[in-house]
Amino acid sequence: MALNLLPLHTLLIFVSIINSALLSSADQDSHPYIWPLPAEFSSGEETLSVDPGVSLIVAGDGGGSPIVRAAFERYMGMIFKHTYGRASSLLARIRFLRMVEYDITSLNIIVHSESEELQLGVDESYTLMVSKRNEQSIVGAATIEASTVYGALRGLETFSQLCAFDYSTKSVQIYKAPWFIQDKPRFAYRGLLIDTSRHFLPVDVIKQIVESMSFAKLNVLHWHIVDEQSFPLETPTYPNLWKGAYSRWERYTVEDASEIVRFAKMRGINVMAEVDVPGHAESWGVGYPDLWPSLSCREPLDVTKNFTFDVISGILADMRKIFPFELFHLGGDEVNTDCWKNTTHIKEWLQGRNFTTKDAYKYFVLRAQQIAISKNWTPVNWEETFSSFGKYLDPRTVVQNWLVSDICQKAVAKGFRCIYSNQGYWYLDHLDVQWDKVYKTEPLNGIKHPSHQKLVIGGEVCMWGETADTSVVLQTIWPRAAAAAERMWSSREAVSKGNITLTALPRLHYFRCLLNNRGVPAAPVDNWYARRPPKGPGSCYAQ
Amino acid sequence: MALNLLPLHTLLIFVSIINSALLSSADQDSHPYIWPLPAEFSSGEETLSVDPGVSLIVAGDGGGSPIVRAAFERYMGMIFKHTYGRASSLLARIRFLRMVEYDITSLNIIVHSESEELQLGVDESYTLMVSKRNEQSIVGAATIEASTVYGALRGLETFSQLCAFDYSTKSVQIYKAPWFIQDKPRFAYRGLLIDTSRHFLPVDVIKQIVESMSFAKLNVLHWHIVDEQSFPLETPTYPNLWKGAYSRWERYTVEDASEIVRFAKMRGINVMAEVDVPGHAESWGVGYPDLWPSLSCREPLDVTKNFTFDVISGILADMRKIFPFELFHLGGDEVNTDCWKNTTHIKEWLQGRNFTTKDAYKYFVLRAQQIAISKNWTPVNWEETFSSFGKYLDPRTVVQNWLVSDICQKAVAKGFRCIYSNQGYWYLDHLDVQWDKVYKTEPLNGIKHPSHQKLVIGGEVCMWGETADTSVVLQTIWPRAAAAAERMWSSREAVSKGNITLTALPRLHYFRCLLNNRGVPAAPVDNWYARRPPKGPGSCYAQ
């Protein structure tokens, strides 16, 4: 089915904008709550019913994308969870000659671009209008318009949050209609790190994480695949590397990794792979002991051998076929060079080049950067590379913060792009950091100049895996990752003013319960310590 | 497709039986581990490959059941998780004219009975044979034979545990073939209690729990729906009752509950509903305050009014349409009668009948039993009813243990049936009870006479919900529920002898990781305290 393209933007000019403070005063009767808060929106006082057989009408060059169709089916499943037999209800509707009249009988999705390219800065904006169909209405009852399929996905998530199952009428309703929403993300990069080296996470669990990210409009899965403890990924060029896996079963095949990338793309999420060098790489040597400085001193990777860089090049060549995202993370953090200093052949090599260990660290990182760049990747490095030898880094480097609070400020002043993920606030393994501290953290703090601000491409919450295995990873991520997600999506003004106990907390409670209803085991919001169980009986909305 | 019925049982007579102690000595190369251990089995030394396009061939009066077909598709999804595109591989096979030869290309499922009736004692036995097809072979490569579809489901679970993805060949293989397994449960009732009153569990989460139960061959979901904190279920006859829900959204419609029953039946799991009276019922009065003794003293339910029993009868009439299982739980535990003693009109009523409060408790429970019986239900009660006035209980009553360790012994001596779930061992909310204590607990301890033993219909692990909400419920259940599941399924001899650190622990580690791989967040086995995260990095198989 097709629909003529309509000038939604011209309509939206007339839309009055209300802010989050107004929304927060809403009581239980005037839902919905939306998380993260859209850039601009207005609502009314009507309640509209949604047809469980709602049809999808697409338009625009990208409207016919399978990504749109699959997302529509996914979201209809979530929206009509309590309306059993969506398909049979379609039949029933035909059978009973539409005896029940619904207000919303179709969802129009207009996507202007046919490109499904998913890269940093892809247009995720959308407009969403929901209003009762009437003779004056020139648009359908619910309409999402977006430049790209990924904008349409964000619009579908918002639409799903407008829909609530009403237990009295047993129908799905949209309160406070008409809705006019014009939305776009504040930052292009809104990441979550997972760590599959400290604990292996099965493919199904990574998919659960990716799916849950899409509910909060996060858009980059930073996959810290390998570390000193284990090397789970198959690398055909150097097939012994995954001998460094914990066991023969705690592994990802190339096909597994590709499946994760595909699954994530269907949800508008990029996967940024990380291969952390030269530290955090002890597990490599299980398959190729030559990569260790010596059998008794195993980290960092042996800087002296071409073999080391051949292996890196081989891994990156293999991974290039799996990960299409333009960013690739080379780590570079916490490099303890004692093994270089204390191993005879490396000590001699350093002396021969008149290198300090710091010079060797720089040499290693820069050589690895060039390998990534030669494979058409933009390198990302942890901040120590910038603080140690920033002026030598390739200017395309994206610096990722974790340690020092003003490192992004310094990096952007030197023209580098930066990702904010300060450990004191956005490391999810810091279990004593509560939601409000996560929420109040502002990536642009101290960065005044607009040209500098633009270089902060976004932020990332990091779920390091030392004590987060399959059994606890999702409840360590949620709900706190949602606090950062709103900070990164919504306008700085909306999330920075007012009393967040009123403007944000009720919506976060609601979002946590939405996650629970979708089968995601998000932990109580009020926990003083992350992932703790509730203290006693009670409602999801008050814990 | 159809297959001639074959005399599998006669073949199995010749099968040599090995015991679990032998299996436990298997190293990583001689998998699989099976949980729970089958009644009788033998294995060999061959490795067989399984075709990702394996076809289902059914036979027998029940072979065509949609329950079998749906289970086959579910299990193929699990078995071939790493073999992407099972459907396209089917095409590929045809296209390449079967250039790859697999050992197992079809799974034959023979179900003798066409009845899909699922009740206590339904035949869950099955035989499973897996052997290389050859000219002498009179059966297909893999064959499950069962009396009922539910036996076939148990056989499919076992078959899925025989299949392992081999990362070298990237194919699914069965080690130690040929396999000859003849299996049946030791107890007819193998339950897990969930509590949706202390915390509401969304339908999707209950489905996750039910699905996970089927992996351990548990077969009864004991749904403790209502308690003093909340009344989440819709009861059309008394539509105000679910006003006692925590919120307008923390509710189950009749359709939700029916969907859970349907979903469970597809997995061979009965749902036993519980409405706990007369204690644990304060939430009822939110909708109907007349049920409270007084506004200031709200529990137990008012014993004096016919209205109280009318409401019980209405609830049970509504629930009878949802829950086809022959057992219905009426609670009866922890009845504190102070409110009866201290409320004027109840005190007068007691005096008028010359009743002690204990008499009134008995009167209430027996009257509720008769309501259940009139609706063709067999009543189940917590043990206090037996200890307080056992000789008056309806002789059909099933007594559920929780408090006193020898209560089943006493109950069966009086001719009652009994369910074992002693709180010191099988209450999963007792977080300090470790897996081995759960495992070693024997429901028949102290019960010598075979006729008495038969009256213990089984056991149940109980996941009380005071501190177990959606965020932690699955990891509080698993892996400890699996320990009880093997105790209840496998032969008493197999699970009671030997050093369980050798005979059971490695298999339990393996089963926990199997749960993780299937997306179930089972906690580390070695936890000294349940649901704790792992202490540090490591393999799933060693934590």
JSON list of N, CA, C and O in Angstrom, two decimals, chain A residues 233-262:
[
{"chain": "A", "resi": 233, "resn": "LEU", "atom": "N", "xyz": [36.49, -15.27, 20.08]},
{"chain": "A", "resi": 233, "resn": "LEU", "atom": "CA", "xyz": [36.06, -15.11, 18.68]},
{"chain": "A", "resi": 233, "resn": "LEU", "atom": "C", "xyz": [36.90, -15.92, 17.70]},
{"chain": "A", "resi": 233, "resn": "LEU", "atom": "O", "xyz": [38.12, -15.95, 17.79]},
{"chain": "A", "resi": 234, "resn": "GLU", "atom": "N", "xyz": [36.22, -16.53, 16.77]},
{"chain": "A", "resi": 234, "resn": "GLU", "atom": "CA", "xyz": [36.88, -17.22, 15.66]},
{"chain": "A", "resi": 234, "resn": "GLU", "atom": "C", "xyz": [37.57, -16.21, 14.74]},
{"chain": "A", "resi": 234, "resn": "GLU", "atom": "O", "xyz": [36.97, -15.20, 14.36]},
{"chain": "A", "resi": 235, "resn": "THR", "atom": "N", "xyz": [38.83, -16.47, 14.40]},
{"chain": "A", "resi": 235, "resn": "THR", "atom": "CA", "xyz": [39.56, -15.64, 13.45]},
{"chain": "A", "resi": 235, "resn": "THR", "atom": "C", "xyz": [40.21, -16.58, 12.44]},
{"chain": "A", "resi": 235, "resn": "THR", "atom": "O", "xyz": [41.29, -17.14, 12.71]},
{"chain": "A", "resi": 236, "resn": "PRO", "atom": "N", "xyz": [39.58, -16.75, 11.30]},
{"chain": "A", "resi": 236, "resn": "PRO", "atom": "CA", "xyz": [40.03, -17.78, 10.35]},
{"chain": "A", "resi": 236, "resn": "PRO", "atom": "C", "xyz": [41.51, -17.64, 9.96]},
{"chain": "A", "resi": 236, "resn": "PRO", "atom": "O", "xyz": [42.19, -18.65, 9.75]},
{"chain": "A", "resi": 237, "resn": "THR", "atom": "N", "xyz": [42.00, -16.41, 9.89]},
{"chain": "A", "resi": 237, "resn": "THR", "atom": "CA", "xyz": [43.39, -16.23, 9.47]},
{"chain": "A", "resi": 237, "resn": "THR", "atom": "C", "xyz": [44.37, -16.78, 10.51]},
{"chain": "A", "resi": 237, "resn": "THR", "atom": "O", "xyz": [45.44, -17.29, 10.15]},
{"chain": "A", "resi": 238, "resn": "TYR", "atom": "N", "xyz": [44.04, -16.66, 11.76]},
{"chain": "A", "resi": 238, "resn": "TYR", "atom": "CA", "xyz": [44.85, -17.23, 12.83]},
{"chain": "A", "resi": 238, "resn": "TYR", "atom": "C", "xyz": [43.96, -18.14, 13.68]},
{"chain": "A", "resi": 238, "resn": "TYR", "atom": "O", "xyz": [43.48, -17.76, 14.75]},
{"chain": "A", "resi": 239, "resn": "PRO", "atom": "N", "xyz": [43.75, -19.35, 13.17]},
{"chain": "A", "resi": 239, "resn": "PRO", "atom": "CA", "xyz": [42.70, -20.20, 13.75]},
{"chain": "A", "resi": 239, "resn": "PRO", "atom": "C", "xyz": [42.97, -20.71, 15.16]},
{"chain": "A", "resi": 239, "resn": "PRO", "atom": "O", "xyz": [42.08, -21.27, 15.78]},
{"chain": "A", "resi": 240, "resn": "ASN", "atom": "N", "xyz": [44.19, -20.53, 15.65]},
{"chain": "A", "resi": 240, "resn": "ASN", "atom": "CA", "xyz": [44.44, -20.99, 17.01]},
{"chain": "A", "resi": 240, "resn": "ASN", "atom": "C", "xyz": [44.08, -19.97, 18.09]},
{"chain": "A", "resi": 240, "resn": "ASN", "atom": "O", "xyz": [44.16, -20.28, 19.28]},
{"chain": "A", "resi": 241, "resn": "LEU", "atom": "N", "xyz": [43.73, -18.76, 17.65]},
{"chain": "A", "resi": 241, "resn": "LEU", "atom": "CA", "xyz": [43.49, -17.72, 18.67]},
{"chain": "A", "resi": 241, "resn": "LEU", "atom": "C", "xyz": [42.37, -18.12, 19.63]},
{"chain": "A", "resi": 241, "resn": "LEU", "atom": "O", "xyz": [42.49, -17.91, 20.84]},
{"chain": "A", "resi": 242, "resn": "TRP", "atom": "N", "xyz": [41.30, -18.69, 19.10]},
{"chain": "A", "resi": 242, "resn": "TRP", "atom": "CA", "xyz": [40.20, -19.01, 20.03]},
{"chain": "A", "resi": 242, "resn": "TRP", "atom": "C", "xyz": [40.45, -20.26, 20.86]},
{"chain": "A", "resi": 242, "resn": "TRP", "atom": "O", "xyz": [39.59, -20.67, 21.62]},
{"chain": "A", "resi": 243, "resn": "LYS", "atom": "N", "xyz": [41.66, -20.79, 20.75]},
{"chain": "A", "resi": 243, "resn": "LYS", "atom": "CA", "xyz": [42.08, -21.73, 21.80]},
{"chain": "A", "resi": 243, "resn": "LYS", "atom": "C", "xyz": [42.18, -21.03, 23.15]},
{"chain": "A", "resi": 243, "resn": "LYS", "atom": "O", "xyz": [42.23, -21.67, 24.19]},
{"chain": "A", "resi": 244, "resn": "GLY", "atom": "N", "xyz": [42.26, -19.71, 23.09]},
{"chain": "A", "resi": 244, "resn": "GLY", "atom": "CA", "xyz": [42.26, -18.91, 24.32]},
{"chain": "A", "resi": 244, "resn": "GLY", "atom": "C", "xyz": [40.89, -18.70, 24.91]},
{"chain": "A", "resi": 244, "resn": "GLY", "atom": "O", "xyz": [40.73, -17.94, 25.87]},
{"chain": "A", "resi": 245, "resn": "ALA", "atom": "N", "xyz": [39.86, -19.36, 24.35]},
{"chain": "A", "resi": 245, "resn": "ALA", "atom": "CA", "xyz": [38.52, -19.28, 24.96]},
{"chain": "A", "resi": 245, "resn": "ALA", "atom": "C", "xyz": [38.51, -20.05, 26.27]},
{"chain": "A", "resi": 245, "resn": "ALA", "atom": "O", "xyz": [39.37, -20.90, 26.51]},
{"chain": "A", "resi": 246, "resn": "TYR", "atom": "N", "xyz": [37.55, -19.75, 27.13]},
{"chain": "A", "resi": 246, "resn": "TYR", "atom": "CA", "xyz": [37.46, -20.45, 28.41]},
{"chain": "A", "resi": 246, "resn": "TYR", "atom": "C", "xyz": [37.25, -21.95, 28.22]},
{"chain": "A", "resi": 246, "resn": "TYR", "atom": "O", "xyz": [37.73, -22.77, 29.00]},
{"chain": "A", "resi": 247, "resn": "SER", "atom": "N", "xyz": [36.48, -22.31, 27.21]},
{"chain": "A", "resi": 247, "resn": "SER", "atom": "CA", "xyz": [36.20, -23.71, 26.95]},
{"chain": "A", "resi": 247, "resn": "SER", "atom": "C", "xyz": [35.85, -23.86, 25.48]},
{"chain": "A", "resi": 247, "resn": "SER", "atom": "O", "xyz": [35.67, -22.86, 24.77]},
{"chain": "A", "resi": 248, "resn": "ARG", "atom": "N", "xyz": [35.72, -25.08, 25.02]},
{"chain": "A", "resi": 248, "resn": "ARG", "atom": "CA", "xyz": [35.41, -25.29, 23.61]},
{"chain": "A", "resi": 248, "resn": "ARG", "atom": "C", "xyz": [34.03, -24.75, 23.23]},
{"chain": "A", "resi": 248, "resn": "ARG", "atom": "O", "xyz": [33.72, -24.60, 22.06]},
{"chain": "A", "resi": 249, "resn": "TRP", "atom": "N", "xyz": [33.19, -24.51, 24.26]},
{"chain": "A", "resi": 249, "resn": "TRP", "atom": "CA", "xyz": [31.83, -24.04, 23.94]},
{"chain": "A", "resi": 249, "resn": "TRP", "atom": "C", "xyz": [31.65, -22.55, 24.13]},
{"chain": "A", "resi": 249, "resn": "TRP", "atom": "O", "xyz": [30.65, -22.01, 23.71]},
{"chain": "A", "resi": 250, "resn": "GLU", "atom": "N", "xyz": [32.60, -21.91, 24.81]},
{"chain": "A", "resi": 250, "resn": "GLU", "atom": "CA", "xyz": [32.44, -20.47, 25.09]},
{"chain": "A", "resi": 250, "resn": "GLU", "atom": "C", "xyz": [33.11, -19.66, 23.99]},
{"chain": "A", "resi": 250, "resn": "GLU", "atom": "O", "xyz": [34.10, -18.97, 24.21]},
{"chain": "A", "resi": 251, "resn": "ARG", "atom": "N", "xyz": [32.53, -19.77, 22.80]},
{"chain": "A", "resi": 251, "resn": "ARG", "atom": "CA", "xyz": [33.13, -19.23, 21.60]},
{"chain": "A", "resi": 251, "resn": "ARG", "atom": "C", "xyz": [32.07, -18.62, 20.69]},
{"chain": "A", "resi": 251, "resn": "ARG", "atom": "O", "xyz": [30.90, -19.04, 20.72]},
{"chain": "A", "resi": 252, "resn": "TYR", "atom": "N", "xyz": [32.51, -17.67, 19.87]},
{"chain": "A", "resi": 252, "resn": "TYR", "atom": "CA", "xyz": [31.66, -17.11, 18.81]},
{"chain": "A", "resi": 252, "resn": "TYR", "atom": "C", "xyz": [32.27, -17.49, 17.46]},
{"chain": "A", "resi": 252, "resn": "TYR", "atom": "O", "xyz": [33.43, -17.17, 17.20]},
{"chain": "A", "resi": 253, "resn": "THR", "atom": "N", "xyz": [31.47, -18.13, 16.62]},
{"chain": "A", "resi": 253, "resn": "THR", "atom": "CA", "xyz": [31.93, -18.34, 15.26]},
{"chain": "A", "resi": 253, "resn": "THR", "atom": "C", "xyz": [31.78, -17.02, 14.49]},
{"chain": "A", "resi": 253, "resn": "THR", "atom": "O", "xyz": [31.10, -16.09, 14.94]},
{"chain": "A", "resi": 254, "resn": "VAL", "atom": "N", "xyz": [32.41, -16.96, 13.32]},
{"chain": "A", "resi": 254, "resn": "VAL", "atom": "CA", "xyz": [32.21, -15.81, 12.44]},
{"chain": "A", "resi": 254, "resn": "VAL", "atom": "C", "xyz": [30.72, -15.62, 12.17]},
{"chain": "A", "resi": 254, "resn": "VAL", "atom": "O", "xyz": [30.21, -14.49, 12.18]},
{"chain": "A", "resi": 255, "resn": "GLU", "atom": "N", "xyz": [30.02, -16.72, 12.00]},
{"chain": "A", "resi": 255, "resn": "GLU", "atom": "CA", "xyz": [28.58, -16.64, 11.72]},
{"chain": "A", "resi": 255, "resn": "GLU", "atom": "C", "xyz": [27.81, -16.09, 12.93]},
{"chain": "A", "resi": 255, "resn": "GLU", "atom": "O", "xyz": [26.86, -15.32, 12.76]},
{"chain": "A", "resi": 256, "resn": "ASP", "atom": "N", "xyz": [28.21, -16.50, 14.14]},
{"chain": "A", "resi": 256, "resn": "ASP", "atom": "CA", "xyz": [27.58, -15.94, 15.35]},
{"chain": "A", "resi": 256, "resn": "ASP", "atom": "C", "xyz": [27.74, -14.42, 15.38]},
{"chain": "A", "resi": 256, "resn": "ASP", "atom": "O", "xyz": [26.78, -13.69, 15.64]},
{"chain": "A", "resi": 257, "resn": "ALA", "atom": "N", "xyz": [28.97, -13.96, 15.15]},
{"chain": "A", "resi": 257, "resn": "ALA", "atom": "CA", "xyz": [29.24, -12.52, 15.22]},
{"chain": "A", "resi": 257, "resn": "ALA", "atom": "C", "xyz": [28.46, -11.78, 14.13]},
{"chain": "A", "resi": 257, "resn": "ALA", "atom": "O", "xyz": [27.88, -10.71, 14.39]},
{"chain": "A", "resi": 258, "resn": "SER", "atom": "N", "xyz": [28.41, -12.36, 12.94]},
{"chain": "A", "resi": 258, "resn": "SER", "atom": "CA", "xyz": [27.66, -11.73, 11.85]},
{"chain": "A", "resi": 258, "resn": "SER", "atom": "C", "xyz": [26.17, -11.67, 12.17]},
{"chain": "A", "resi": 258, "resn": "SER", "atom": "O", "xyz": [25.49, -10.70, 11.85]},
{"chain": "A", "resi": 259, "resn": "GLU", "atom": "N", "xyz": [25.69, -12.72, 12.82]},
{"chain": "A", "resi": 259, "resn": "GLU", "atom": "CA", "xyz": [24.29, -12.75, 13.21]},
{"chain": "A", "resi": 259, "resn": "GLU", "atom": "C", "xyz": [23.98, -11.64, 14.23]},
{"chain": "A", "resi": 259, "resn": "GLU", "atom": "O", "xyz": [22.93, -10.99, 14.16]},
{"chain": "A", "resi": 260, "resn": "ILE", "atom": "N", "xyz": [24.90, -11.41, 15.14]},
{"chain": "A", "resi": 260, "resn": "ILE", "atom": "CA", "xyz": [24.71, -10.33, 16.11]},
{"chain": "A", "resi": 260, "resn": "ILE", "atom": "C", "xyz": [24.68, -8.97, 15.40]},
{"chain": "A", "resi": 260, "resn": "ILE", "atom": "O", "xyz": [23.84, -8.12, 15.69]},
{"chain": "A", "resi": 261, "resn": "VAL", "atom": "N", "xyz": [25.58, -8.78, 14.45]},
{"chain": "A", "resi": 261, "resn": "VAL", "atom": "CA", "xyz": [25.60, -7.52, 13.68]},
{"chain": "A", "resi": 261, "resn": "VAL", "atom": "C", "xyz": [24.29, -7.34, 12.91]},
{"chain": "A", "resi": 261, "resn": "VAL", "atom": "O", "xyz": [23.70, -6.25, 12.89]},
{"chain": "A", "resi": 262, "resn": "ARG", "atom": "N", "xyz": [23.83, -8.42, 12.29]},
{"chain": "A", "resi": 262, "resn": "ARG", "atom": "CA", "xyz": [22.58, -8.36, 11.53]},
{"chain": "A", "resi": 262, "resn": "ARG", "atom": "C", "xyz": [21.39, -8.05, 12.45]},
{"chain": "A", "resi": 262, "resn": "ARG", "atom": "O", "xyz": [20.57, -7.19, 12.16]}
]
